[in-house]
Backbone as JSON, one array per atom type, in Angstrom:
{
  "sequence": "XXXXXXXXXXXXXXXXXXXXXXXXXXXXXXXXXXXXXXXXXXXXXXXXXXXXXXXXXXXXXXXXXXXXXXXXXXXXXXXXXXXXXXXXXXXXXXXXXXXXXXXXXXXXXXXXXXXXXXXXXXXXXXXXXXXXXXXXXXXXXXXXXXXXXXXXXXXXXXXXXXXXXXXXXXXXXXXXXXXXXXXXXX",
  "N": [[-21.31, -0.32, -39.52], [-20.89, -2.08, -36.33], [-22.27, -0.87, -33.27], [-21.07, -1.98, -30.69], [-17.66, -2.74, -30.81], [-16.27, -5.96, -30.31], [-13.11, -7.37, -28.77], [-10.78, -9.74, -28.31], [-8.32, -10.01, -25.74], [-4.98, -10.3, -24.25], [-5.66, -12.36, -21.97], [-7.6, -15.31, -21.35], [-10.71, -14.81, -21.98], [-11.21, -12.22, -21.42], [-11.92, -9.2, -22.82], [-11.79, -6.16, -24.58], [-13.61, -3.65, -25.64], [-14.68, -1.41, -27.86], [-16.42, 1.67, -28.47], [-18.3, 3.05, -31.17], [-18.7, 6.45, -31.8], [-21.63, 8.41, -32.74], [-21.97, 11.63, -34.16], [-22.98, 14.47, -34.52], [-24.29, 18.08, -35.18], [-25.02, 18.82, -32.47], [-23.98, 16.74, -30.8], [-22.95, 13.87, -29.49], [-23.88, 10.39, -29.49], [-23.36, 7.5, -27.74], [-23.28, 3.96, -27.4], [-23.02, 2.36, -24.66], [-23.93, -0.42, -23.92], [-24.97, -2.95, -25.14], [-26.85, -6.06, -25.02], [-26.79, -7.77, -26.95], [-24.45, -7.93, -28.67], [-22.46, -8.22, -26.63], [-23.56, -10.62, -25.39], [-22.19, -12.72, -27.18], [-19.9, -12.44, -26.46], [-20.1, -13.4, -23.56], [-21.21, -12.64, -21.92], [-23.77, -13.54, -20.17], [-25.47, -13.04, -18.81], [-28.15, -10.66, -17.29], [-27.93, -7.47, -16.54], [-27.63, -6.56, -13.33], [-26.75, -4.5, -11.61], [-25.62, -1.22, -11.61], [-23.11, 0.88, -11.05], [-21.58, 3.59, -10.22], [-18.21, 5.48, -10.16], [-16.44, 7.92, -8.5], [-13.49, 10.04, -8.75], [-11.49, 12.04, -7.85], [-8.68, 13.1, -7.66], [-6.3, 12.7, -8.93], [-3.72, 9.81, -9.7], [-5.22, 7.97, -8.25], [-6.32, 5.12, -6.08], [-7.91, 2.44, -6.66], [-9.04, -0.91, -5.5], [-8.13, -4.23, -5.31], [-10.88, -5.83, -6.43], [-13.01, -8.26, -6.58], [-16.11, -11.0, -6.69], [-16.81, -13.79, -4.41], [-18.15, -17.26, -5.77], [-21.15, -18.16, -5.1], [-21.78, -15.53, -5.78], [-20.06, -14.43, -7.64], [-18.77, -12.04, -10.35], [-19.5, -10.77, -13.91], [-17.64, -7.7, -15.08], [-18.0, -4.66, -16.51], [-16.4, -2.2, -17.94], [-16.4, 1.11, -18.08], [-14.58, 4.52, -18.83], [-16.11, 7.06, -18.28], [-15.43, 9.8, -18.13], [-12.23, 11.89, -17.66], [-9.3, 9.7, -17.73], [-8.12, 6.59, -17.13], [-6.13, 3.92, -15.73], [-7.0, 0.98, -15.73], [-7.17, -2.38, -14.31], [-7.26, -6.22, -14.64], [-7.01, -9.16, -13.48], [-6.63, -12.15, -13.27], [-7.61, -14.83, -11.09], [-8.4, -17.19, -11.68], [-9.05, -20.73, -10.37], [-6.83, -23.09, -11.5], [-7.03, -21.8, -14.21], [-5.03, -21.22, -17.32], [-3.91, -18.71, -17.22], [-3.25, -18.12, -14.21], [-3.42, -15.92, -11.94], [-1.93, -13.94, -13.59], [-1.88, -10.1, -15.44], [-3.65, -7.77, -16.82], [-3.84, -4.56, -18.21], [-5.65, -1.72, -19.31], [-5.61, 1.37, -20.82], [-8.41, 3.14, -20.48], [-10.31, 5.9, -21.51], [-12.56, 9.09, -21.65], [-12.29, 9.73, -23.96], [-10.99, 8.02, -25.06], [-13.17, 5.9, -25.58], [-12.87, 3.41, -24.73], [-13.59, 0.69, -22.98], [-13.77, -2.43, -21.18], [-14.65, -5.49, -20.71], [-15.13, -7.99, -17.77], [-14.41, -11.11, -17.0], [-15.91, -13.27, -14.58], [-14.42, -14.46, -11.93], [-12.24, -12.77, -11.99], [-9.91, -10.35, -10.31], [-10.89, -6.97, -9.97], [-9.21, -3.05, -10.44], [-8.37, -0.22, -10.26], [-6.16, 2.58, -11.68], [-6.56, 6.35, -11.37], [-5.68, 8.4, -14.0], [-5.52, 11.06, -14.45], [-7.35, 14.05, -12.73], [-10.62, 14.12, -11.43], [-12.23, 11.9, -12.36], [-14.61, 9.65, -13.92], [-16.51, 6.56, -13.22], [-18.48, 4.48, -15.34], [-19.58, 1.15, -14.27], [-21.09, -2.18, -15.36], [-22.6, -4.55, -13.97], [-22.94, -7.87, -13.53], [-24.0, -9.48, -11.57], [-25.66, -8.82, -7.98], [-24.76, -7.0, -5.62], [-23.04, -8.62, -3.13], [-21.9, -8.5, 0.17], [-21.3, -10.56, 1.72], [-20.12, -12.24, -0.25], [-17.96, -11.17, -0.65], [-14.75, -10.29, -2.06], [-11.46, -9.61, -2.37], [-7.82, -8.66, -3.17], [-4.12, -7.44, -2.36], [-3.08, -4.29, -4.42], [-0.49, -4.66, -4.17], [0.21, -6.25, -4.02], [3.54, -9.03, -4.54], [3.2, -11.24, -5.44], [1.55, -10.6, -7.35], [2.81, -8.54, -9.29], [1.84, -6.29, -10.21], [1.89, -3.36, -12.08], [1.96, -0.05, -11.19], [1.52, 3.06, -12.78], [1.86, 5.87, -11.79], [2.88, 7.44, -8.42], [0.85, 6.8, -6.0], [-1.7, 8.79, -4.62], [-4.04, 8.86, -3.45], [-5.87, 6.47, -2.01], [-7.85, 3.91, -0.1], [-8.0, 3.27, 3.48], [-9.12, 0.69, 3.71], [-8.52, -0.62, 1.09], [-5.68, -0.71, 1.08], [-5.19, -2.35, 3.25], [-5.6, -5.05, 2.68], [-5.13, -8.31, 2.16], [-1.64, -9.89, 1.54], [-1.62, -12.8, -0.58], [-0.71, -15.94, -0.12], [1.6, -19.0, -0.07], [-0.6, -20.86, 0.15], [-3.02, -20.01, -1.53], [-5.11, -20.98, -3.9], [-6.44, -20.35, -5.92], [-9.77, -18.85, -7.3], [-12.77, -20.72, -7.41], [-14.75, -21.56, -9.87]],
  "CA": [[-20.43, -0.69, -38.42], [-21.38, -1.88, -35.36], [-21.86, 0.52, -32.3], [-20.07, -1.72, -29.7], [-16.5, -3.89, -31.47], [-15.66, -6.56, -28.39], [-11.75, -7.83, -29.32], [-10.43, -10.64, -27.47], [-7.42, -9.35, -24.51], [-4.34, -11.46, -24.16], [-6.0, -13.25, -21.15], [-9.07, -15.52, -21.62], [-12.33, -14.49, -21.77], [-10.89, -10.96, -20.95], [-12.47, -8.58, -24.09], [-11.61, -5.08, -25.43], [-14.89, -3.07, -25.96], [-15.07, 0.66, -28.49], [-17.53, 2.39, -28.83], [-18.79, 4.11, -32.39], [-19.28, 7.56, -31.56], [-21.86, 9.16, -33.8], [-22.3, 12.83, -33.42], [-23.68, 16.02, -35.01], [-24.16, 19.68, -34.4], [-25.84, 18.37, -31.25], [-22.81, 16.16, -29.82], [-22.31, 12.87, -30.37], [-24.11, 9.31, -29.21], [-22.38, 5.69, -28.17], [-23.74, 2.99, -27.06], [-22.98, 1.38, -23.38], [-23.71, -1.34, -23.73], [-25.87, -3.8, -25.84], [-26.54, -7.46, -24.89], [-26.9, -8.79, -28.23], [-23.63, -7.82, -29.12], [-21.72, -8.89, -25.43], [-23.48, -12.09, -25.17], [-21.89, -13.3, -28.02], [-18.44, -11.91, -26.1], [-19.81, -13.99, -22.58], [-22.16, -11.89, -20.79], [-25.18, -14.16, -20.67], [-27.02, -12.8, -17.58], [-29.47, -9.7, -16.97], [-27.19, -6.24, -16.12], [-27.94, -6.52, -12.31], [-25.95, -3.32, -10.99], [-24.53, -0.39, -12.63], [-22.4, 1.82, -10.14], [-20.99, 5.09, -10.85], [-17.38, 5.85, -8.85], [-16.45, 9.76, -9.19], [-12.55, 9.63, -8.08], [-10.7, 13.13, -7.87], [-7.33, 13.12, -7.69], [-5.17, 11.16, -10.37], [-2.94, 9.11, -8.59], [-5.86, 7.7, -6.7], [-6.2, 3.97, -6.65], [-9.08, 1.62, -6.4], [-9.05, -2.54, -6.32], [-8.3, -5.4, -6.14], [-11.66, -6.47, -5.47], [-14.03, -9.3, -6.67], [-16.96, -11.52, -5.31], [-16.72, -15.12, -4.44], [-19.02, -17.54, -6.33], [-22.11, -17.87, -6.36], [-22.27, -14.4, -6.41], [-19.3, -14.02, -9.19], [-19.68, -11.2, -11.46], [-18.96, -9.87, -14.81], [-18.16, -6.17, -14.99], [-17.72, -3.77, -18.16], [-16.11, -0.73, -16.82], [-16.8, 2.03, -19.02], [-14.65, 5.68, -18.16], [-16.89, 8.29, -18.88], [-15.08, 11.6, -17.86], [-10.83, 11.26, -17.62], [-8.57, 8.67, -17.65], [-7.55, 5.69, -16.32], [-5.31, 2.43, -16.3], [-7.69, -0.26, -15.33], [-6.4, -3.51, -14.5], [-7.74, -7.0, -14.81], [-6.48, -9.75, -12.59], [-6.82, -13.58, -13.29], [-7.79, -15.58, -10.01], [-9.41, -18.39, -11.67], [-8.4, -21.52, -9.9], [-6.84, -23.6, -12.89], [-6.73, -21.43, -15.72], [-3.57, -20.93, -17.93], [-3.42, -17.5, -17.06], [-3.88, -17.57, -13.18], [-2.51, -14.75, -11.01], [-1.46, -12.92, -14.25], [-3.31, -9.46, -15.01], [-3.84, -7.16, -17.86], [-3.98, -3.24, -17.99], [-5.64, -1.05, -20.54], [-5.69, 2.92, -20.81], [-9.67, 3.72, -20.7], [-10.71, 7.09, -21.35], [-13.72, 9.19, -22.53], [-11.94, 10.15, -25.39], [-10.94, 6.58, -26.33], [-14.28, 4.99, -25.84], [-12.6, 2.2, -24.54], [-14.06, -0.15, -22.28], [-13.1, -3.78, -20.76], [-15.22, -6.52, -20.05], [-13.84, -8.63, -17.47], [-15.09, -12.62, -16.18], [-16.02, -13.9, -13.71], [-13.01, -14.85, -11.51], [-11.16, -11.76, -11.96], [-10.03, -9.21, -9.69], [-10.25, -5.5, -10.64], [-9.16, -2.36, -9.83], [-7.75, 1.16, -11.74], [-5.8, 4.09, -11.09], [-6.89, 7.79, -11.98], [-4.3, 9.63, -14.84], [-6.65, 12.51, -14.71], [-8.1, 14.63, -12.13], [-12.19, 14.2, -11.75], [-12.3, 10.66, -13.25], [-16.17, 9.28, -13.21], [-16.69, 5.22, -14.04], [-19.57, 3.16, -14.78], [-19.32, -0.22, -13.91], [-22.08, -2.57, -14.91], [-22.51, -5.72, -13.36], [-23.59, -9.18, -13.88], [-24.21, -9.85, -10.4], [-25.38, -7.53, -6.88], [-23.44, -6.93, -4.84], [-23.03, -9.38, -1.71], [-21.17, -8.39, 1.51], [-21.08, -11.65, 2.73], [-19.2, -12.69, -1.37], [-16.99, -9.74, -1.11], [-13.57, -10.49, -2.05], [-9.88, -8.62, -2.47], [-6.29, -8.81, -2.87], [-3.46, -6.53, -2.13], [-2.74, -4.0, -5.41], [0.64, -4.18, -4.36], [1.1, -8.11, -3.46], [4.41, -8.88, -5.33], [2.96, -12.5, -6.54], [0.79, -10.59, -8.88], [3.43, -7.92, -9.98], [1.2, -5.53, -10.91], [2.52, -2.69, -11.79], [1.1, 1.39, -11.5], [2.23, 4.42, -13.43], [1.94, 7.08, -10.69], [2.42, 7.79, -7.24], [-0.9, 6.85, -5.08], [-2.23, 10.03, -4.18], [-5.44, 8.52, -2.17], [-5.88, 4.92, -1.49], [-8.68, 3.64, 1.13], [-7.53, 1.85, 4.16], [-9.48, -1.09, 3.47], [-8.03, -1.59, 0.1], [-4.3, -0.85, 1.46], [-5.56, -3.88, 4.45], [-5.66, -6.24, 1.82], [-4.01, -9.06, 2.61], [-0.66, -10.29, 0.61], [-1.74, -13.87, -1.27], [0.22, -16.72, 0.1], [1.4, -20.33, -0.96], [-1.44, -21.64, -0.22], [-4.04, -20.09, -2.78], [-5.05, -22.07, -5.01], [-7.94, -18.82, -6.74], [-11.22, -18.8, -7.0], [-13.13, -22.16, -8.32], [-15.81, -21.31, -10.2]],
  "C": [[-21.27, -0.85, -37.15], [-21.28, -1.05, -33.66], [-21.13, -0.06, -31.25], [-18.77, -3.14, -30.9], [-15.64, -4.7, -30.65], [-14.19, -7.37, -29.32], [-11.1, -8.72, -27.75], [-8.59, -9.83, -27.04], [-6.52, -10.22, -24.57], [-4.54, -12.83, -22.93], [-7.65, -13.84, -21.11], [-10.18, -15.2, -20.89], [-12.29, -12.91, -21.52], [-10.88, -10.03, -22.44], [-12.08, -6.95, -23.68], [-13.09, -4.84, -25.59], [-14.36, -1.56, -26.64], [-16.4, 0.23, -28.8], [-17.58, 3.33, -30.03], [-19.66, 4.98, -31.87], [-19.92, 8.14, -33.13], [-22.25, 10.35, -33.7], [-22.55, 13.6, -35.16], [-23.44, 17.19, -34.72], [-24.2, 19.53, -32.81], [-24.85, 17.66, -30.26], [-22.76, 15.3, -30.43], [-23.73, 11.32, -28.91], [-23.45, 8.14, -29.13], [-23.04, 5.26, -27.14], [-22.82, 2.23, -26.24], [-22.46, 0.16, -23.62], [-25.17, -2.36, -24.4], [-25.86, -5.8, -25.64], [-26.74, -8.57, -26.14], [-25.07, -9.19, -28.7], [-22.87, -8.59, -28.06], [-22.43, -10.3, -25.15], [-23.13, -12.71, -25.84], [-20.03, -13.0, -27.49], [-18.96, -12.56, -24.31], [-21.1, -13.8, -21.47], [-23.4, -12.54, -21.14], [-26.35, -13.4, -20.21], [-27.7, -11.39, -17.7], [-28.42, -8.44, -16.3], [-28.1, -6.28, -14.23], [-27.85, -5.31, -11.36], [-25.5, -2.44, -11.68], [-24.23, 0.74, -11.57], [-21.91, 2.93, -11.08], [-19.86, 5.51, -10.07], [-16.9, 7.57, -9.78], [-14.89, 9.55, -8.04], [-11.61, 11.47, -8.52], [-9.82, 13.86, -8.17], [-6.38, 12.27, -8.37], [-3.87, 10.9, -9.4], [-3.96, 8.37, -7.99], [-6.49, 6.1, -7.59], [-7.33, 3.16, -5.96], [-8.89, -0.12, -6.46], [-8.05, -3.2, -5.02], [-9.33, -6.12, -5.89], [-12.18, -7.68, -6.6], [-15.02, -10.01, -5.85], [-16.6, -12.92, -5.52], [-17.71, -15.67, -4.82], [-20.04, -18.28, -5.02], [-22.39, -16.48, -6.49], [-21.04, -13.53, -7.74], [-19.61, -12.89, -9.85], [-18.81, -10.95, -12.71], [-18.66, -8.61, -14.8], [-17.83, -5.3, -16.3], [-17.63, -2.77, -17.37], [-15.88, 0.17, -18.65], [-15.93, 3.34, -17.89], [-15.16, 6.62, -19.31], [-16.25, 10.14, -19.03], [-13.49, 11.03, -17.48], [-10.38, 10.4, -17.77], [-8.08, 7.89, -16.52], [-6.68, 4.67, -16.57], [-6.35, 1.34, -15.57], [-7.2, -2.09, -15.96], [-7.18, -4.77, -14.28], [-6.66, -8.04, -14.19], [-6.84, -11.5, -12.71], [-6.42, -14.09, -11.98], [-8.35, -16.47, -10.19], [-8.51, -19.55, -11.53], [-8.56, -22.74, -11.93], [-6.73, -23.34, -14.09], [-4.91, -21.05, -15.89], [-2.56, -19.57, -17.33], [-3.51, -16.92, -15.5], [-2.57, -16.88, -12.95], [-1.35, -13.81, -12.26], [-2.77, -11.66, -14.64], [-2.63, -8.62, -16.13], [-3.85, -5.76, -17.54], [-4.55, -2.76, -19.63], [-5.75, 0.42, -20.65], [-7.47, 3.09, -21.55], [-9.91, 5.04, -20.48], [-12.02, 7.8, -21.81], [-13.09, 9.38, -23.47], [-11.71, 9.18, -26.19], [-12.15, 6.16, -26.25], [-13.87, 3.7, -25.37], [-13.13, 1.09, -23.2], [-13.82, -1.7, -22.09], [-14.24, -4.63, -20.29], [-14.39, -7.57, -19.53], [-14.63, -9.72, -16.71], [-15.17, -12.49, -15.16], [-14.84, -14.38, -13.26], [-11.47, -14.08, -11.58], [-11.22, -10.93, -10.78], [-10.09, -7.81, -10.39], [-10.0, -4.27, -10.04], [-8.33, -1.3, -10.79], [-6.96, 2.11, -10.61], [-5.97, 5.54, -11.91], [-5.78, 8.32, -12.5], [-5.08, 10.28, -14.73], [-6.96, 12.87, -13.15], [-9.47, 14.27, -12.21], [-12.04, 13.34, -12.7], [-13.66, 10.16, -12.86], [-16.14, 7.8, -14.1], [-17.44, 4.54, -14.2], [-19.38, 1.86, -14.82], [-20.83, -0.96, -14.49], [-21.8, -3.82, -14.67], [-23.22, -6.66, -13.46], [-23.86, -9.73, -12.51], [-24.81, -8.93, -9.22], [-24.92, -7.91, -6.16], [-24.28, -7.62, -3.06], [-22.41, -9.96, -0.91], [-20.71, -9.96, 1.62], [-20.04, -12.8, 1.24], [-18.2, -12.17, -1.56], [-15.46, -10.13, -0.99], [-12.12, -9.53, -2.48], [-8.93, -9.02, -1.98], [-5.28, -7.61, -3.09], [-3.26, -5.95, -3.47], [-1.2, -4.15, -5.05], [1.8, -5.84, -3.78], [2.41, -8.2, -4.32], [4.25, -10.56, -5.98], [2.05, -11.8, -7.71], [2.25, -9.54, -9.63], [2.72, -6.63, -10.7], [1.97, -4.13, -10.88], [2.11, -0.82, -12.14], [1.84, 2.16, -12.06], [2.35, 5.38, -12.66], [2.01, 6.64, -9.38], [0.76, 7.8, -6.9], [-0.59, 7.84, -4.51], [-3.27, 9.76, -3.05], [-5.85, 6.87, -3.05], [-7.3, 4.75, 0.2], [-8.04, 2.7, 1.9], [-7.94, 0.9, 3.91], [-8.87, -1.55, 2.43], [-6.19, -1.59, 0.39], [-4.14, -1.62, 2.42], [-5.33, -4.69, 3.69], [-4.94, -7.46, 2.08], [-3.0, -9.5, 1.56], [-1.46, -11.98, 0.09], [-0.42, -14.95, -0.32], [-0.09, -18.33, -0.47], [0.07, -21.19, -0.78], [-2.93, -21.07, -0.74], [-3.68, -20.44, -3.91], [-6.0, -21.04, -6.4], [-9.0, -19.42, -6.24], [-11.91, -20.17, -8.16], [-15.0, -21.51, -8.23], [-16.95, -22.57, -10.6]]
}
């Protein structure tokens, strides 16, 4: 079997990632992230970034961010320690599936992980206490590409399981979407 199994999401290009845990007396081993396996699921380029967010309080909500192209990115969000709902956000100008958005329950215990295109927004909320996430990234990160939309716009509909507990002003600034976006043209 192979150590990562990428499964296509109901929105394109938007992949499912487990991880085969193999363990021992000793614990257990899984594999991240392998580019043999994900470039055959999209990810062409060179892991550029890999962040680490450490989030506290369940209830506590992160997103809707993305970058504008050319600095675009892929990201594979991996949770390492608690749970989360991490959501996936279609902004690609033109596709079938724009301004609709996906959710999946990532935890350490599932192994589950999301790779998500270019032209998405993303963003999660903590079910757990002491939630830690790695992110890696197909792009670095650049201020001057930095993009976001409201988690709570009512053109996307997105919709959370808990009370926000802690929210950052900047991502509760966000602005609402109006008629005239068209997304992001890649």
């Amino acid at each position: 079997m192979s150590a990562l199994l990428v499964s296509p999401l109901p929105l394109a290009g938007l992949m499912a990632v487990e991880r085969a845990k193999r363990g021992d007396a000793r614990g257990f081993l899984a594999r991240l992230f392998c580019a043999e396996t994900l470039h055959a699921a999209g990810w062409t380029k060179p892991i550029a970034a890999i962040n680490h967010t450490y989030s506290a309080l369940k209830g506590t909500l992160r997103g809707m961010h993305f970058q504008h192209p050319p600095h675009a990115e892929m990201k594979l969000v991996t949770c390492i320690r608690g749970e989360i709902r991490d959501v996936a956000l279609d902004l690609r100008a033109g596709s079938p599936s724009f301004k609709r958005w996906h959710a999946e329950t990532l935890s350490a215990e599932n192994g589950r992980a999301m790779l998500i295109p270019e032209g998405f927004a993303h963003g999660f909320q903590a079910l757990t206490d002491d939630v830690e996430i790695l992110y890696c990234h197909s792009a670095s990160y650049a201020p001057e590409a930095e993009g976001a939309v409201n988690a709570f716009d009512p053109a996307f509909g997105i919709t959370w399981p808990l009370p926000v507990s802690v929210m950052s002003d900047r991502d509760k600034g966000h602005a609402m979407i109006d008629d005239s976006f068209r997304g992001i043209v890649l």
